[in-house]
CSV table of C-alpha atoms and ligand atoms in Angstrom, one decimal:
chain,number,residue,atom,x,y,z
A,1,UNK,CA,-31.6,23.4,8.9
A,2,UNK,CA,-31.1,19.1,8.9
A,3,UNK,CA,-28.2,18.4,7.4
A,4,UNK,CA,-28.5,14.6,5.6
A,5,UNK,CA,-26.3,12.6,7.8
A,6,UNK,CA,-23.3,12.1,6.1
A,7,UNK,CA,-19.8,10.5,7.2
A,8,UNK,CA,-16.5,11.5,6.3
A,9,UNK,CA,-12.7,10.4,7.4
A,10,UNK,CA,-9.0,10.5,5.7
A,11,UNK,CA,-6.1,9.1,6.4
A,12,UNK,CA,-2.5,9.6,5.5
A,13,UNK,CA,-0.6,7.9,3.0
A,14,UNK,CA,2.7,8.2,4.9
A,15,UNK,CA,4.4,4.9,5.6
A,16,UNK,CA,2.4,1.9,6.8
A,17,UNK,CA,-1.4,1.7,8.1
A,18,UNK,CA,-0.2,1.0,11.7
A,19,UNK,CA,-2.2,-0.8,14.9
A,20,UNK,CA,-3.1,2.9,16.1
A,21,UNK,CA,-4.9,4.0,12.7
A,22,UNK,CA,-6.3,0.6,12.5
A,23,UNK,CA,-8.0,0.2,16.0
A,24,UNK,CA,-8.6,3.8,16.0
A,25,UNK,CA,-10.2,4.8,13.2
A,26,UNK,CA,-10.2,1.8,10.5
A,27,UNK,CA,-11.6,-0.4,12.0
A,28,UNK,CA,-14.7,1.6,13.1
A,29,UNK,CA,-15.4,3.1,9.8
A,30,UNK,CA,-16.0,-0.7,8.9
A,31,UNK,CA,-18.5,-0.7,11.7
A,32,UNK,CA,-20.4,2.5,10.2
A,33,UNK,CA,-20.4,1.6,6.4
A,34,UNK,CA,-23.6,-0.1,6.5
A,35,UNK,CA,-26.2,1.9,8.0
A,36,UNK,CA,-24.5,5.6,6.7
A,37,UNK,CA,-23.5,7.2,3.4
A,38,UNK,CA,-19.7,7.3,3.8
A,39,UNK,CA,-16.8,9.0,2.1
A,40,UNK,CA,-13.1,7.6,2.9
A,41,UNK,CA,-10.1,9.6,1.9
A,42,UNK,CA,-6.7,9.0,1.4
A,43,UNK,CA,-5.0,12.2,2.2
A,44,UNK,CA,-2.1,12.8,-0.2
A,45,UNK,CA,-2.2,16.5,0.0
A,46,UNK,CA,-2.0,16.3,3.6
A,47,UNK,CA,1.3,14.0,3.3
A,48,UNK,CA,3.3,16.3,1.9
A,49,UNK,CA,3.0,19.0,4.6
A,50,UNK,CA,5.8,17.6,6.5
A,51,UNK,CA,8.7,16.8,4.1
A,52,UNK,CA,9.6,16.1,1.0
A,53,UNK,CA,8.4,12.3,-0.3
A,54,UNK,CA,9.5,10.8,-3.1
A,55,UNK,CA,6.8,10.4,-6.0
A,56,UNK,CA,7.1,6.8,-6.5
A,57,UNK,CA,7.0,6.2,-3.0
A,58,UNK,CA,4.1,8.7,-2.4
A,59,UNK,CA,2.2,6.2,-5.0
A,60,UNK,CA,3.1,3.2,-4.1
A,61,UNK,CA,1.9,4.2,-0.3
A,62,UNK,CA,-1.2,5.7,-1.7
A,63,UNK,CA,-2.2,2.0,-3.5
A,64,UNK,CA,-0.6,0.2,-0.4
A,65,UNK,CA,-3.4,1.9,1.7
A,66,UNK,CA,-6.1,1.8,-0.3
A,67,UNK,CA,-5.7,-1.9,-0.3
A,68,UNK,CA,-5.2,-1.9,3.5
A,69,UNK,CA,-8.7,0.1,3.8
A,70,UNK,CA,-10.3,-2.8,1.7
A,71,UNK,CA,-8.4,-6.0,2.9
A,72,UNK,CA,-9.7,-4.6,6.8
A,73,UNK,CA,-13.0,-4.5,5.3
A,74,UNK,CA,-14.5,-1.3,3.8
A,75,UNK,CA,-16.3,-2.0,1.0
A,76,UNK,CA,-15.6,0.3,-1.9
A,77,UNK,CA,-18.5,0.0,-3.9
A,78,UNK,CA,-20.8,1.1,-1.0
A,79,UNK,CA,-18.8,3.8,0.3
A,80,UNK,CA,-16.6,6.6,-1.9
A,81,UNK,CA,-12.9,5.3,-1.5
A,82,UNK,CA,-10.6,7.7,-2.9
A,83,UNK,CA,-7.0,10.2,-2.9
A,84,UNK,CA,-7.6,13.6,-2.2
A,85,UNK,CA,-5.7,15.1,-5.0
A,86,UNK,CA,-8.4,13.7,-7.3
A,87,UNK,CA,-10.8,16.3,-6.3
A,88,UNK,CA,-9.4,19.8,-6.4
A,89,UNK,CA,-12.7,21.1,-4.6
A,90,UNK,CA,-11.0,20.5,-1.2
A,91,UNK,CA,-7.7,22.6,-2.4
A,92,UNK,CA,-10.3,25.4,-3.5
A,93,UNK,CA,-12.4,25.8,-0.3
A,94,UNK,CA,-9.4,25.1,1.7
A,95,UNK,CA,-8.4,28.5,0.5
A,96,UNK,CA,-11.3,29.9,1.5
A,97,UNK,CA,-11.4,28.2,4.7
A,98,UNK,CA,-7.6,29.8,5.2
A,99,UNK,CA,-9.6,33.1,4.7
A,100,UNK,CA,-12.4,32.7,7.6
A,101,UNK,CA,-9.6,30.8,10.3
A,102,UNK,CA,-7.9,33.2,12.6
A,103,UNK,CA,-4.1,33.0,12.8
A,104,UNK,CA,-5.0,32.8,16.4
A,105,UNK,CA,-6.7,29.7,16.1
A,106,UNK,CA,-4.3,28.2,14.2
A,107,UNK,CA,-1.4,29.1,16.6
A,108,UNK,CA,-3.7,26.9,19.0
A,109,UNK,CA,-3.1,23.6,17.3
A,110,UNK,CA,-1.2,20.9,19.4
A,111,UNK,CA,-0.3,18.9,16.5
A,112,UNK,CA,0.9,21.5,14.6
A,113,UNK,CA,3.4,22.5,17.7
A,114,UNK,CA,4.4,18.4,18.4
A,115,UNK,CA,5.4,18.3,14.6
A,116,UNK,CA,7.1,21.7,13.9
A,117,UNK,CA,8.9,21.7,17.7
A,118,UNK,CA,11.6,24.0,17.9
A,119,UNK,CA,11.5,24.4,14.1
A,120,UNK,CA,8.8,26.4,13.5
A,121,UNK,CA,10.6,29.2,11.6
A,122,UNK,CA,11.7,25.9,9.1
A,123,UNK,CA,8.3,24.0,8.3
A,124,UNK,CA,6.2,24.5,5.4
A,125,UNK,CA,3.0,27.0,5.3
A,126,UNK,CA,0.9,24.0,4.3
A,127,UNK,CA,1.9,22.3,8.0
A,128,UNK,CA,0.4,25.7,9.4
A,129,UNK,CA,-2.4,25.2,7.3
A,130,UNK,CA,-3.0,21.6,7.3
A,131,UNK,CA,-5.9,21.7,9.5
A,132,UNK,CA,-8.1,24.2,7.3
A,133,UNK,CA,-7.5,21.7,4.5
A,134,UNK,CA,-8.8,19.2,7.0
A,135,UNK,CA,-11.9,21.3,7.9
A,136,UNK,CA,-12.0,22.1,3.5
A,137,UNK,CA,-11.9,18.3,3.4
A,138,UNK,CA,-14.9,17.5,5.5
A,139,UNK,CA,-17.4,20.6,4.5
A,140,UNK,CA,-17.0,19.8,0.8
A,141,UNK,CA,-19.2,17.5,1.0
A,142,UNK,CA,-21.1,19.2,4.2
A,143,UNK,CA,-20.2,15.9,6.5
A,144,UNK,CA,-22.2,15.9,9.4
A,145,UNK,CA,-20.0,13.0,11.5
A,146,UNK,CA,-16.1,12.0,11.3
A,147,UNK,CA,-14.6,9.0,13.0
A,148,UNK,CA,-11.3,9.3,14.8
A,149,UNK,CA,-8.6,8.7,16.7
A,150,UNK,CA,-8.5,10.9,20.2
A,151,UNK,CA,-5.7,12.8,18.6
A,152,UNK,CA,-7.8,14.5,15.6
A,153,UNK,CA,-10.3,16.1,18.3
A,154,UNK,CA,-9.3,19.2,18.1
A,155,UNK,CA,-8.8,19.6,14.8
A,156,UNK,CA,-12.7,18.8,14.3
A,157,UNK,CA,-13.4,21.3,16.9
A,158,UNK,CA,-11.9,23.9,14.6
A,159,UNK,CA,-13.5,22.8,11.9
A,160,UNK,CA,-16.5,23.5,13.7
A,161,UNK,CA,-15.5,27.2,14.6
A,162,UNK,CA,-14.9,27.3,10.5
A,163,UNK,CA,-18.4,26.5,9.8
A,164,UNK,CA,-20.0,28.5,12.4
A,165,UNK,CA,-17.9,31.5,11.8
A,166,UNK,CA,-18.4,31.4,8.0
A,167,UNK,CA,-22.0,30.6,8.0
A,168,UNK,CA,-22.0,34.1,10.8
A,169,UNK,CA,-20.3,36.1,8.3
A,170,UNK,CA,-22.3,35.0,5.0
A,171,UNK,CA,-25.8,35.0,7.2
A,172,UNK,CA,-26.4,31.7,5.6
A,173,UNK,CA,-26.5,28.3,7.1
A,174,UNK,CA,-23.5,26.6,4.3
A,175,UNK,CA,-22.0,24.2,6.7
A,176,UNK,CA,-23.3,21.8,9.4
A,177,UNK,CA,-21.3,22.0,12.6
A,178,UNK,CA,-19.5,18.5,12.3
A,179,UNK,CA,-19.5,16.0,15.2
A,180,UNK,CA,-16.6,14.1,16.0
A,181,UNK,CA,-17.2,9.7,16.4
A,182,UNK,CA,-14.3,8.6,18.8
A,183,UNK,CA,-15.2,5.5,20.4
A,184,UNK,CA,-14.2,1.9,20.9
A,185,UNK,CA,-11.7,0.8,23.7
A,186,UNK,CA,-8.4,2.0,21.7
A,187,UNK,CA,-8.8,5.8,20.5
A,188,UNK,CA,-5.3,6.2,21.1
A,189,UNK,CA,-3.1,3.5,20.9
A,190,UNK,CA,0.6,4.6,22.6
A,191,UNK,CA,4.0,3.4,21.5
A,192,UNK,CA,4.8,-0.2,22.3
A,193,UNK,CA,8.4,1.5,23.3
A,194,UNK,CA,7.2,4.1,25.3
A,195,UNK,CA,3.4,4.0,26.6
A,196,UNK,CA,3.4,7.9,26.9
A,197,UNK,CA,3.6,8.4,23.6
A,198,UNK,CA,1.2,7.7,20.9
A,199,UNK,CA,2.0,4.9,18.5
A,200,UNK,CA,2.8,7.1,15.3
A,201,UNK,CA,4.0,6.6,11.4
A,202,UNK,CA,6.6,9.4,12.1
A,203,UNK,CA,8.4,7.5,15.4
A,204,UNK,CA,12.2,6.7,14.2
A,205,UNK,CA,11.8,3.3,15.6
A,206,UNK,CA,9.7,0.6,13.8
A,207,UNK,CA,9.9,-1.3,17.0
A,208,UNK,CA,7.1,1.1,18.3
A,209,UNK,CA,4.4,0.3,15.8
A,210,UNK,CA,2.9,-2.7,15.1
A,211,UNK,CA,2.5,-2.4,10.7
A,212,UNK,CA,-0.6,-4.1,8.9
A,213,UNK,CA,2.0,-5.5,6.4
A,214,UNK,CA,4.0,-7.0,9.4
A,215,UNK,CA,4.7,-10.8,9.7
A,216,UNK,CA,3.4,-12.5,12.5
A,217,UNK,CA,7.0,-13.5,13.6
A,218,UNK,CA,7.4,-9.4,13.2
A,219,UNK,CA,4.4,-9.1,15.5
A,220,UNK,CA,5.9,-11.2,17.7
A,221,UNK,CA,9.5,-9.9,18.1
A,222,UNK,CA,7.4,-6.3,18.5
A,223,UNK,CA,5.3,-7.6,21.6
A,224,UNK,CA,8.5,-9.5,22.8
A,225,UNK,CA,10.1,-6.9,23.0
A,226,UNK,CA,7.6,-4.2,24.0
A,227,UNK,CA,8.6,-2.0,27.1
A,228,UNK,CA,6.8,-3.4,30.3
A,229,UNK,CA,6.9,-2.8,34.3
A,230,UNK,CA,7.9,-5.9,36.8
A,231,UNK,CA,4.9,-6.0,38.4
A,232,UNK,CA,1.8,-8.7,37.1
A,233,UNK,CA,-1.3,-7.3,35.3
A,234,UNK,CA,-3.8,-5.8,38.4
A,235,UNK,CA,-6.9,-6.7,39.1
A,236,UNK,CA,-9.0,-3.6,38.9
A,237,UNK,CA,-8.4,-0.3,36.5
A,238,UNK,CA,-7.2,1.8,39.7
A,239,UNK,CA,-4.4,-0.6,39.6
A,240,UNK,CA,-3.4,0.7,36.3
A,241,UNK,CA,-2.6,3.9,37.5
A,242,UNK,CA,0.9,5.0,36.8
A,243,UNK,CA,1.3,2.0,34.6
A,244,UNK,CA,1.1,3.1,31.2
A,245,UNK,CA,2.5,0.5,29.4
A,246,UNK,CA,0.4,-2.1,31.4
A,247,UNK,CA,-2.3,0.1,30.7
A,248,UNK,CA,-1.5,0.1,26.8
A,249,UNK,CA,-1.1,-3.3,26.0
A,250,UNK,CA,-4.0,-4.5,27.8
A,251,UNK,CA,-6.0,-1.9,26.3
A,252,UNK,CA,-4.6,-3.0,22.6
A,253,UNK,CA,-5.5,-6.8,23.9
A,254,UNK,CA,-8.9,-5.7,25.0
A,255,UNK,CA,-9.9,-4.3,21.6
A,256,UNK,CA,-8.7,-7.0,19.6
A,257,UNK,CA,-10.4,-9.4,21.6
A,258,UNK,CA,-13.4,-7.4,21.5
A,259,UNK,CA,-13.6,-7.2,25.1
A,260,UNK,CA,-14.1,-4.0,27.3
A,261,UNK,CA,-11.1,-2.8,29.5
A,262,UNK,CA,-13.4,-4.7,32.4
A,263,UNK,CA,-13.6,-8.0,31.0
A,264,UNK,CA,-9.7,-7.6,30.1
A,265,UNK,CA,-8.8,-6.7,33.0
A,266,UNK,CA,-10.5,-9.7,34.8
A,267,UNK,CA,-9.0,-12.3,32.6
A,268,UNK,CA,-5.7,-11.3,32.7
A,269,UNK,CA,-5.5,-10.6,36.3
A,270,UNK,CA,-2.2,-11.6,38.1
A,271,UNK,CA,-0.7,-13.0,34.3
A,272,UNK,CA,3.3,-11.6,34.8
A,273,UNK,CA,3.6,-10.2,31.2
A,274,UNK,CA,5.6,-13.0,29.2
A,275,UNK,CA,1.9,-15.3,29.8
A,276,UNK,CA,0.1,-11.9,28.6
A,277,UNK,CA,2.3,-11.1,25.7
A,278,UNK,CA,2.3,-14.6,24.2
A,279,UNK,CA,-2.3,-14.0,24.5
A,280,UNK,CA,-1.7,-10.6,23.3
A,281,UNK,CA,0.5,-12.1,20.1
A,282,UNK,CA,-2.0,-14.5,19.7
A,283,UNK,CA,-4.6,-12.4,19.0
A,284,UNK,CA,-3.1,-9.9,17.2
A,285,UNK,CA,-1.9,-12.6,14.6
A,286,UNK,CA,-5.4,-13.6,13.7
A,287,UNK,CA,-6.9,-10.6,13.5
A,288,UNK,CA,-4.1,-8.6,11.2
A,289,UNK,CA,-3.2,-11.9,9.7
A,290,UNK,CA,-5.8,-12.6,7.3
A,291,UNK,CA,-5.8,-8.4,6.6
A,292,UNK,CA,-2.1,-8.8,5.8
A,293,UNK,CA,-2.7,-11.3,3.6
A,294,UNK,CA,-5.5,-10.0,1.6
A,295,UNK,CA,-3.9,-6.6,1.0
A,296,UNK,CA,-0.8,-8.7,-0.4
A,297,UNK,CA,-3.5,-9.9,-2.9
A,298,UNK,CA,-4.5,-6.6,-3.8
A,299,UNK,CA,-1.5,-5.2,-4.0
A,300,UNK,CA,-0.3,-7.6,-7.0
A,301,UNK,CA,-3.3,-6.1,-9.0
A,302,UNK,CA,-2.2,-2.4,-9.1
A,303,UNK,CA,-5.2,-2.1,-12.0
A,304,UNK,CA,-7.9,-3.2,-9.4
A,305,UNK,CA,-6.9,-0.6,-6.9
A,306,UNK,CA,-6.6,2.3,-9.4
A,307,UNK,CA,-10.1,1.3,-11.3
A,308,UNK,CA,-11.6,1.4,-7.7
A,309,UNK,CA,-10.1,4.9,-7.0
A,310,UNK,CA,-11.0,6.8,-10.1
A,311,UNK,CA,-14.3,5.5,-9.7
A,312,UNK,CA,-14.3,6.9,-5.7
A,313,UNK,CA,-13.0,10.2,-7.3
A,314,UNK,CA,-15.4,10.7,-9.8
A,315,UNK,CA,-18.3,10.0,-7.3
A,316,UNK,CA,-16.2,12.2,-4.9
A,317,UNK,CA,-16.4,15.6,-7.1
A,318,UNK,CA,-20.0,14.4,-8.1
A,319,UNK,CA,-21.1,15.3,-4.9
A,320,UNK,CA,-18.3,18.6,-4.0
A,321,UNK,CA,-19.4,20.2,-7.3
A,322,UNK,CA,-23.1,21.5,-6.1
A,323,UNK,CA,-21.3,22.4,-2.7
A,324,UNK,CA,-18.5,24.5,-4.3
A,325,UNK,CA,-21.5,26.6,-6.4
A,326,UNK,CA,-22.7,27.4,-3.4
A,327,UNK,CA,-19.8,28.7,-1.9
A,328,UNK,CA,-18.7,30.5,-4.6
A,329,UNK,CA,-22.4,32.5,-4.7
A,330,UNK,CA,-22.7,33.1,-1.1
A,331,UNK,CA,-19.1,34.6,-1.1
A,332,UNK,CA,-19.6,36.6,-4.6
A,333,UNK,CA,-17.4,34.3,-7.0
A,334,UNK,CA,-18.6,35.7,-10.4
A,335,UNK,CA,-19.7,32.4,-12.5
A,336,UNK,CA,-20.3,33.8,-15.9
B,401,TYM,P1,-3.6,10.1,10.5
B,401,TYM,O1,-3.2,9.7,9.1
B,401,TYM,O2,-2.5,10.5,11.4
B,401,TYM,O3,-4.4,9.0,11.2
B,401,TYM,C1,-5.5,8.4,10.6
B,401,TYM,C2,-6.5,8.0,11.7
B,401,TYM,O4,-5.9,7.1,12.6
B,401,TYM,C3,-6.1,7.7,13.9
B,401,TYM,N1,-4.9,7.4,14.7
B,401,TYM,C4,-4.9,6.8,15.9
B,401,TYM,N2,-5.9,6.3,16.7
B,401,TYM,C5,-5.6,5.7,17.9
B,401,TYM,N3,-4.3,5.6,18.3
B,401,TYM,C6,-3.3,6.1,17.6
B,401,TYM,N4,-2.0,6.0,18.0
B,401,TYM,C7,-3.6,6.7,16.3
B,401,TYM,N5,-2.8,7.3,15.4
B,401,TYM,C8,-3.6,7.7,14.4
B,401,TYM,C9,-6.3,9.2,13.7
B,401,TYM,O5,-7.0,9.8,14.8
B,401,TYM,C10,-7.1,9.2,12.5
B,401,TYM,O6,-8.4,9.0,12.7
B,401,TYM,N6,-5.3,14.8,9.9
B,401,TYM,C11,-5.6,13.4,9.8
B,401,TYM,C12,-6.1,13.0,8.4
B,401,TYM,C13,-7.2,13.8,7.8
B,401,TYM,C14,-8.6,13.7,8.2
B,401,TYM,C15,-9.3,14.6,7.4
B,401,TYM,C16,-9.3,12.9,9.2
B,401,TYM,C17,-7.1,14.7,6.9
B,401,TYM,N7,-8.4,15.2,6.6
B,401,TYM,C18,-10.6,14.8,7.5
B,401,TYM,C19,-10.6,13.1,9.3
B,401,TYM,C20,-11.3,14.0,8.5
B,401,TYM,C21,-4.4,12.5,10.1
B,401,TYM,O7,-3.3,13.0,10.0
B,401,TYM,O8,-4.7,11.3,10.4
């Protein structure tokens, strides 16, 4: 069966929209939005999987990044902008979906290990079953493509083994198998602190993270001060080998720029790193600038961002409604 192409991502309201989300993901949902139908999701169910938030702050990071998602350029009225709490059709087929994964799939998850570490007896069910809610969140509206970072791969491949194993069992094609989109020249963006490790919300240490609501003399004092190696930038990507952090910041530089790793690597050839940094801060000030300053906008007209929400979640359950009947008949969910 064709599936209508259909695109669908999410994002965590957890802290700020950092460099990683925004070159990883943000930024090429804003590429997509034109020629596909696309749903954009800010994941509040998913944020409280890992500790306890507090409510105000859970809001106020909810509207922060809504505005974030619109001051980088998605365009709400086009697309379906929403909160995921909105529409309790992901919560119900999330159930179900905790019904067709195996516990041995789960157990498989890599994120799931990195965040409970030695903890595991300690973290919360919904950590465990974050990623059927992410498959739940996806299928509900039968989403044939999802943009993202290198580090959500696997968790679209089980969302995959979810579809195929519950349109197996049911002997009816429900779900398309869902494709991943990771592309551009940043899929995973590494700490600026440590360039084997990925630049994440969660790191203790702000210093690792460029924000979208940083200052450009933040910016600065962040690339200043960003872990580097002696040597000058190489002139061929063999040379980057065993250089991650040379490796990192010129990859960060090469997407801003909107250059490939090639032409990157060609202009900064032989630059020491204080030359490269004071490019790299350069460009990263005006690109995030104007972003910065346009959520700062939107963020002094909490009204504007709400309206546009409800709106997004209204549309949202318009189109999860006809997909949860469906569900509920194939499985044998009386609907007297
Ligand atoms: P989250 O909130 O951690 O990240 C949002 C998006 O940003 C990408 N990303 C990165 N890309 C490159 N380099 C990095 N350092 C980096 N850090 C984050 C992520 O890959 C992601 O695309 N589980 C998801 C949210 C989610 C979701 C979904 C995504 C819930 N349901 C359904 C897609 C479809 C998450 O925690 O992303």
């Amino acid at each position: 069966m064709a599936f209508q192409r259909r695109i669908f991502s999410g994002i965590q309201p957890t802290g700020n929209l950092h460099l990683g989300n925004y070159l990883g993901a943000v930024r090429n949902w804003v590429a997509l939005q034109n020629d596909f139908e696309c749903i954009f999701c800010m994941v509040d169910m998913h944020a409280i999987t890992a500790s306890l938030i507090d409510p105000d702050e859970l809001r106020r990071s909810t509207r922060e990044l809504a505005c974030a998602m619109i001051a980088s350029g998605i365009d709400p009225k086009k697309n379906i902008l929403f909160n995921q709490s909105q529409n309790p059709d992901h919560a119900t087929l999330a159930w179900v979906f905790n019904c067709v994964a195996r516990m041995g799939w789960m157990n498989r998850m890599t994120q799931f290990k990195e965040k409970a570490g030695k903890d595991r007896e300690n973290v919360s069910l919904g950590l465990f079953a974050y990623p059927a809610l992410m498959a739940a969140d996806i299928l509900v509206y039968k989403a044939t493509h999802v943009p993202v970072g290198e580090d959500q791969k696997q968790h679209i491949e089980l969302t995959r083994d979810i579809a195929q194993k519950f349109n197996f069992d049911y002997q009816k094609e429900v779900f398309p198998l869902t494709e991943p989109q990771i592309f551009g020249t940043a899929t995973r963006v590494m700490s600026l602190r440590d360039g084997t490790k990925k630049m994440s919300k969660s790191d203790a240490s702000d210093q690792s993270r460029i924000n979208l609501t940083d200052t450009a003399d933040a910016i600065a004092d962040k690339i200043k001060r960003a872990k580097t190696d002696p040597n000058p930038l190489p002139d061929s990507k063999e040379g980057l080998e065993g250089r991650p952090e040379a490796q990192n910041l010129l990859g960060i530089y090469a997407a801003l720029s909107n250059k490939t790793m090639d032409q990157a690597i060609a202009e900064c050839a032989g630059k020491g790193f204080a030359e490269f940094k004071k490019m790299l801060t350069e460009v990263a000030v005006s690109v995030l600038g104007p972003i910065t300053a346009e959520m700062r906008r939107l963020m002094d007209d909490p009204g504007y961002v709400d309206g546009i929400l409800r709106d997004g979640g209204e549309r949202a359950r318009a189109l999860s409604a006809p997909v949860i009947t469906e569900v509920y008949d194939t499985i044998g969910f009386l609907r007297p």
